[in-house]
Amino acid sequence: MAQENPFKSILKTLEKPDGGHFGEYYSLPALNDPRIDKLPYSIKILLESAIRNCDEFQVKSADVEKIIDWENTSPKQVEIPFKPARVLLQDLTGVPAVVDLACMRDAMKKLGGDSKKINPLVPVDLVIDHSVQVDVARLENALQANMELEFKRNKERFAFLKWGSNAFDNMLVVPPGSGIVHQVNLEYLGRVVFNTNGVLYPDSVVGTDSHTTMIDGLGVAGWGVGGIEAEAAMLGQPMSMVLPGVVGFKLLGKLRDGVTATDLVLTVTQMLRKHGVVGKFVEFYGEGMSELSLADRATIANMSPEYGATMGFFPVDHVTLQYLQLTGRSDETIAMIESYLRANKMFVDYNEPQIEKVYSSYLELNLEDVEPCISGPKRPHDRVPLKEMKADWHACLDNRVGFKGFAIPKESQNKVAKFSFHGTPAELRHGDVVIAAITSCTNTSNPSVMLGAALVAKKACEFGLEVKPWIKTSLAPGSGVVTKYLEKSGLQKYMNQLGFHIVGYGCTTCIGNSGDIDESVSSAIAENDMVAAAVLSGNRNFEGRIHPLTRANYLASPPLVVAYALAGTVDIDFETEPIGTGKDGKQVFFRDIWPSSEEVANVVQSSVLPDMFKATYEAITKGNPMWNQLSVPSSTLYAWDPTSTYIHEPPYFKDMTMSPPGPHGVKDAYCLLNFGDSITTDHISPAGSIHRDSPAAKYLMEHGVDRRDFNTYGSRRGNDEIMVRGTFANIRLVNKLLQGEVGPKTIHIPTGEKLSVYDVAMKYKAAGQDTIILAGAEYGCGSSRDWAAKGPILLGVKAVIAKSFERIHRSNLVGMGVIPLCFKAGEDADTLGLTGHERYTIDLPSSASEIRPGQDVTVTTDSGKSFTCTIRFDTEVELAYFDHGGILQYVIRNLIGAKQ
């Protein structure tokens, strides 16, 4: 049972400088423990949370000691509980979370519990960033037209979330059209320090999107978790986590003229990938910090998933306070934040002597060494210096098919595909750009790169340069603030002139919502097997994500996106080849249109103003006409509509009883899919368009949905029937059972039939046969997509055996009751001679008490082969979830009062 907090003696009052007090706080200095002074700032946030929530039941004083002794305990992979201050949901992951909460209320009622107990116990911020499908681009009315289409398509989903905001306590819903969740979090939702009922404590957040880490740039500890894990945190469950190591990343010097924050983040991403930071925090420090704006820090923090870290953390300093002032936080709030953090020795003041922090390992970068670059063509950490791009592109054409290769025969590399674009003769070559998008949370929070892009556009327009009309250009700011400063600067008109009209405030191309390319262009690419390119200012460029027809996808700064749109190809050396011909007939080079750092700084200084942030976020509280007109029922239980193709009651709690089912092994399971390395959550559960020949499309057509209204998998995450059919539906899926064929199909082993993954899985389920998945390294890397775990369990997958797992995806699999197993070092399916045609048996003890985190288990096959794997239940809490059949079932039984 919970007890009184044993640390109540260090509860102090925080006085205001002018009299009165801000509130009470748990004082870390009052512990008088010299180890605390050496702790990284990010670990201090974990420590404060453990102290404040210590009840000797969910959080114990022994856990507090583990954190204080971090220097000695972190290398030992010890487990600690963590209770975040709040949970952040974005629309596409928020819908299934609210669906699950609604289902849990139904299950509670059926089991005789009080359904009203199902409520978030910590503040939940749900931002509807409604991932705009770029249907309309290059038109003045693009924003309004896309918004109207989004509301028409997603009215039911939006209404469901509006119902949730009324039905559940402690849930704030930010309406659609406001901005990308991570930018709204940075500019508006981030508290930095909470004051709840007179108790002050650091803001910390877990979010259902991996780029939640963007908030780390503001000194708020935040990272992405699976939707399943977030729901448990919402319901008051402590998150069980391994106490992480912390990589200290020292920054020196300042960026050279013309080098952008995007160039810096791609450099940092490559360095950290090489160093190896999976499962670790990265904490930035050093004199170079003072040269980095908050927006630059947020850009680096945002890309944490791409370099593999749990967090890329920037402690609070004067730069943070200046940003809070810029974004309209009140003077009183900023004074409270600074006073609290100084009192608890969590504020960095570079005017004072620095106490040397202890880190697990160290890295150093002189900002002066960063050079312009892009990343691609298929992974965010494959950085290419701009000066080497042309040579790298030709190497990619030559190389065998892989992350850096397309295997285009020499004789075909100069092929020209001729086509007619709206009556005008046109040509396409390998490397020609067909999509150029300024998009995603990574860069659109950063005024220097956004205004830098607009300055490139201005100079290009003055020279008379144009973008080819068949290149799909778009601009999707992270919030309305960007529009205000682009207008104030007088530069938006030049963006419009080049076709970069504002298409919406939300995720677009970066998440695969590029919309259709003109049919004539699509045909030219497909019929001639052209390697077409997309250039975007995003954070993800995995194959098949951006658009099915762009095989080469490059991440670049917003100004470079404009430059490549003007050049029309990635097959160019910007130093020696002209970007185009001006209106006077003279050649225009990259250097002619590239702004200096001083030019950019001057425009930022004069155009980005606090009132813009205040005005933008005051509008959020008022909603917008389309949102305000949505009528929703006031019932506490949701009235499920069986005919809905958007919101459907999933079967997770079907036949659930008060008794936990207990652990279960796997007997004579077939291999559903056999994968190599780097299978992403986009491969497992794509968020983009629904292919016309897919099982999901068939389901929609059977339910009377016209193809033009299919929408995306992302927008239909509230319907399990569609999402289970969309599991492993990525058209670029490489399954070894298909022996070289690419696509979302597999082999039904008993009959040898080649069918869609869904159809094969249903055949196994109908016959009562379990399935498993074989995989290589980094299984489940990419976005923290809960459907990448929910889909497989509904397909009947009982276990995944991989070389290694991405952190969040492994946690999600555990949360859904799927067994994650790792091959032993140096082994995989190939070295063990496994083809995937075997049947697999995994023996587990029938009692949870007999299973230990990380123990070895034996897997046997009907071919006579057996091998040892490590079971990846990493903590005792995860074993409890598995015992209950999943995390949600565990929470329900816990709330009703079942014996754990």
Short mmCIF file of N, CA, C and O in Angstrom, two decimals, residues 275-316:
data_model
loop_
_atom_site.label_atom_id
_atom_site.label_comp_id
_atom_site.label_asym_id
_atom_site.label_seq_id
_atom_site.Cartn_x
_atom_site.Cartn_y
_atom_site.Cartn_z
N HIS A 275 28.61 6.98 -33.09
CA HIS A 275 29.02 6.78 -31.70
C HIS A 275 28.21 5.66 -31.04
O HIS A 275 28.74 4.90 -30.23
N GLY A 276 26.91 5.60 -31.39
CA GLY A 276 26.03 4.61 -30.79
C GLY A 276 25.36 5.15 -29.54
O GLY A 276 25.97 5.17 -28.47
N VAL A 277 24.12 5.62 -29.68
CA VAL A 277 23.45 6.25 -28.54
C VAL A 277 22.05 5.67 -28.30
O VAL A 277 21.24 6.27 -27.60
N VAL A 278 21.77 4.52 -28.86
CA VAL A 278 20.44 3.92 -28.70
C VAL A 278 20.19 3.65 -27.21
O VAL A 278 21.03 3.08 -26.51
N GLY A 279 19.02 4.09 -26.73
CA GLY A 279 18.67 3.89 -25.33
C GLY A 279 19.31 4.87 -24.37
O GLY A 279 19.13 4.76 -23.16
N LYS A 280 20.08 5.84 -24.89
CA LYS A 280 20.78 6.79 -24.02
C LYS A 280 20.19 8.19 -24.16
O LYS A 280 19.51 8.51 -25.13
N PHE A 281 20.50 9.02 -23.17
CA PHE A 281 20.26 10.45 -23.27
C PHE A 281 21.53 11.07 -23.88
O PHE A 281 22.64 10.60 -23.62
N VAL A 282 21.35 12.13 -24.66
CA VAL A 282 22.48 12.96 -25.08
C VAL A 282 22.24 14.33 -24.46
O VAL A 282 21.13 14.88 -24.56
N GLU A 283 23.26 14.87 -23.78
CA GLU A 283 23.12 16.18 -23.15
C GLU A 283 24.18 17.12 -23.73
O GLU A 283 25.37 16.81 -23.72
N PHE A 284 23.72 18.27 -24.22
CA PHE A 284 24.61 19.22 -24.88
C PHE A 284 25.10 20.26 -23.87
O PHE A 284 24.35 20.70 -23.00
N TYR A 285 26.37 20.64 -24.02
CA TYR A 285 26.96 21.64 -23.12
C TYR A 285 28.13 22.31 -23.84
O TYR A 285 28.44 22.00 -24.98
N GLY A 286 28.76 23.26 -23.17
CA GLY A 286 29.93 23.92 -23.75
C GLY A 286 29.66 25.33 -24.21
O GLY A 286 28.51 25.75 -24.35
N GLU A 287 30.74 26.09 -24.48
CA GLU A 287 30.59 27.52 -24.81
C GLU A 287 29.87 27.74 -26.13
O GLU A 287 29.34 28.83 -26.38
N GLY A 288 29.85 26.74 -27.01
CA GLY A 288 29.13 26.87 -28.28
C GLY A 288 27.63 26.98 -28.09
O GLY A 288 26.91 27.40 -29.00
N MET A 289 27.14 26.60 -26.91
CA MET A 289 25.69 26.66 -26.64
C MET A 289 25.14 28.07 -26.77
O MET A 289 24.03 28.28 -27.24
N SER A 290 25.95 29.05 -26.35
CA SER A 290 25.47 30.44 -26.38
C SER A 290 25.27 30.94 -27.81
O SER A 290 24.60 31.94 -28.04
N GLU A 291 25.88 30.24 -28.79
CA GLU A 291 25.75 30.64 -30.20
C GLU A 291 24.55 29.97 -30.87
O GLU A 291 24.26 30.25 -32.03
N LEU A 292 23.88 29.07 -30.15
CA LEU A 292 22.75 28.35 -30.76
C LEU A 292 21.43 28.93 -30.26
O LEU A 292 21.16 28.93 -29.07
N SER A 293 20.61 29.37 -31.19
CA SER A 293 19.28 29.87 -30.81
C SER A 293 18.45 28.70 -30.28
O SER A 293 18.78 27.53 -30.50
N LEU A 294 17.34 29.03 -29.61
CA LEU A 294 16.46 27.98 -29.12
C LEU A 294 15.92 27.15 -30.27
O LEU A 294 15.82 25.92 -30.19
N ALA A 295 15.60 27.82 -31.38
CA ALA A 295 15.08 27.10 -32.54
C ALA A 295 16.11 26.12 -33.09
O ALA A 295 15.76 25.01 -33.51
N ASP A 296 17.40 26.52 -33.10
CA ASP A 296 18.46 25.61 -33.54
C ASP A 296 18.55 24.41 -32.61
O ASP A 296 18.72 23.27 -33.05
N ARG A 297 18.44 24.66 -31.32
CA ARG A 297 18.48 23.56 -30.33
C ARG A 297 17.31 22.60 -30.56
O ARG A 297 17.48 21.38 -30.50
N ALA A 298 16.14 23.18 -30.79
CA ALA A 298 14.94 22.35 -31.00
C ALA A 298 15.08 21.49 -32.26
O ALA A 298 14.61 20.36 -32.31
N THR A 299 15.76 22.04 -33.26
CA THR A 299 15.99 21.28 -34.50
C THR A 299 16.85 20.06 -34.21
O THR A 299 16.57 18.95 -34.69
N ILE A 300 17.90 20.23 -33.41
CA ILE A 300 18.78 19.11 -33.05
C ILE A 300 18.04 18.11 -32.16
O ILE A 300 18.13 16.89 -32.36
N ALA A 301 17.29 18.62 -31.20
CA ALA A 301 16.55 17.75 -30.28
C ALA A 301 15.50 16.94 -31.04
O ALA A 301 15.30 15.75 -30.76
N ASN A 302 14.87 17.58 -32.00
CA ASN A 302 13.82 16.92 -32.79
C ASN A 302 14.32 15.64 -33.43
O ASN A 302 13.61 14.64 -33.53
N MET A 303 15.57 15.66 -33.90
CA MET A 303 16.11 14.54 -34.67
C MET A 303 16.65 13.40 -33.79
O MET A 303 17.28 12.47 -34.31
N SER A 304 16.38 13.42 -32.49
CA SER A 304 16.85 12.34 -31.62
C SER A 304 16.53 10.95 -32.14
O SER A 304 17.38 10.06 -32.10
N PRO A 305 15.31 10.70 -32.64
CA PRO A 305 15.02 9.35 -33.16
C PRO A 305 15.92 8.97 -34.32
O PRO A 305 16.25 7.80 -34.50
N GLU A 306 16.33 9.97 -35.11
CA GLU A 306 17.17 9.67 -36.26
C GLU A 306 18.60 9.33 -35.85
O GLU A 306 19.29 8.59 -36.54
N TYR A 307 19.06 9.88 -34.72
CA TYR A 307 20.38 9.43 -34.25
C TYR A 307 20.27 8.34 -33.20
O TYR A 307 21.26 7.78 -32.77
N GLY A 308 19.04 8.00 -32.82
CA GLY A 308 18.80 6.81 -32.00
C GLY A 308 18.73 7.03 -30.51
O GLY A 308 18.53 6.09 -29.75
N ALA A 309 18.89 8.29 -30.07
CA ALA A 309 18.88 8.56 -28.62
C ALA A 309 17.46 8.68 -28.10
O ALA A 309 16.54 9.05 -28.84
N THR A 310 17.29 8.42 -26.82
CA THR A 310 16.00 8.66 -26.17
C THR A 310 15.73 10.16 -26.11
O THR A 310 14.61 10.61 -26.35
N MET A 311 16.77 10.94 -25.78
CA MET A 311 16.65 12.40 -25.73
C MET A 311 17.92 13.06 -26.24
O MET A 311 19.00 12.50 -26.10
N GLY A 312 17.76 14.26 -26.80
CA GLY A 312 18.89 15.15 -27.09
C GLY A 312 18.60 16.42 -26.31
O GLY A 312 17.88 17.30 -26.76
N PHE A 313 19.16 16.53 -25.10
CA PHE A 313 18.67 17.48 -24.09
C PHE A 313 19.54 18.73 -23.99
O PHE A 313 20.77 18.64 -23.95
N PHE A 314 18.88 19.88 -23.93
CA PHE A 314 19.54 21.18 -23.75
C PHE A 314 19.03 21.79 -22.44
O PHE A 314 17.88 22.21 -22.37
N PRO A 315 19.86 21.85 -21.39
CA PRO A 315 19.40 22.41 -20.11
C PRO A 315 18.95 23.87 -20.25
O PRO A 315 19.38 24.58 -21.17
N VAL A 316 18.11 24.30 -19.33
CA VAL A 316 17.57 25.66 -19.37
C VAL A 316 18.67 26.66 -19.02
O VAL A 316 19.41 26.49 -18.06
#
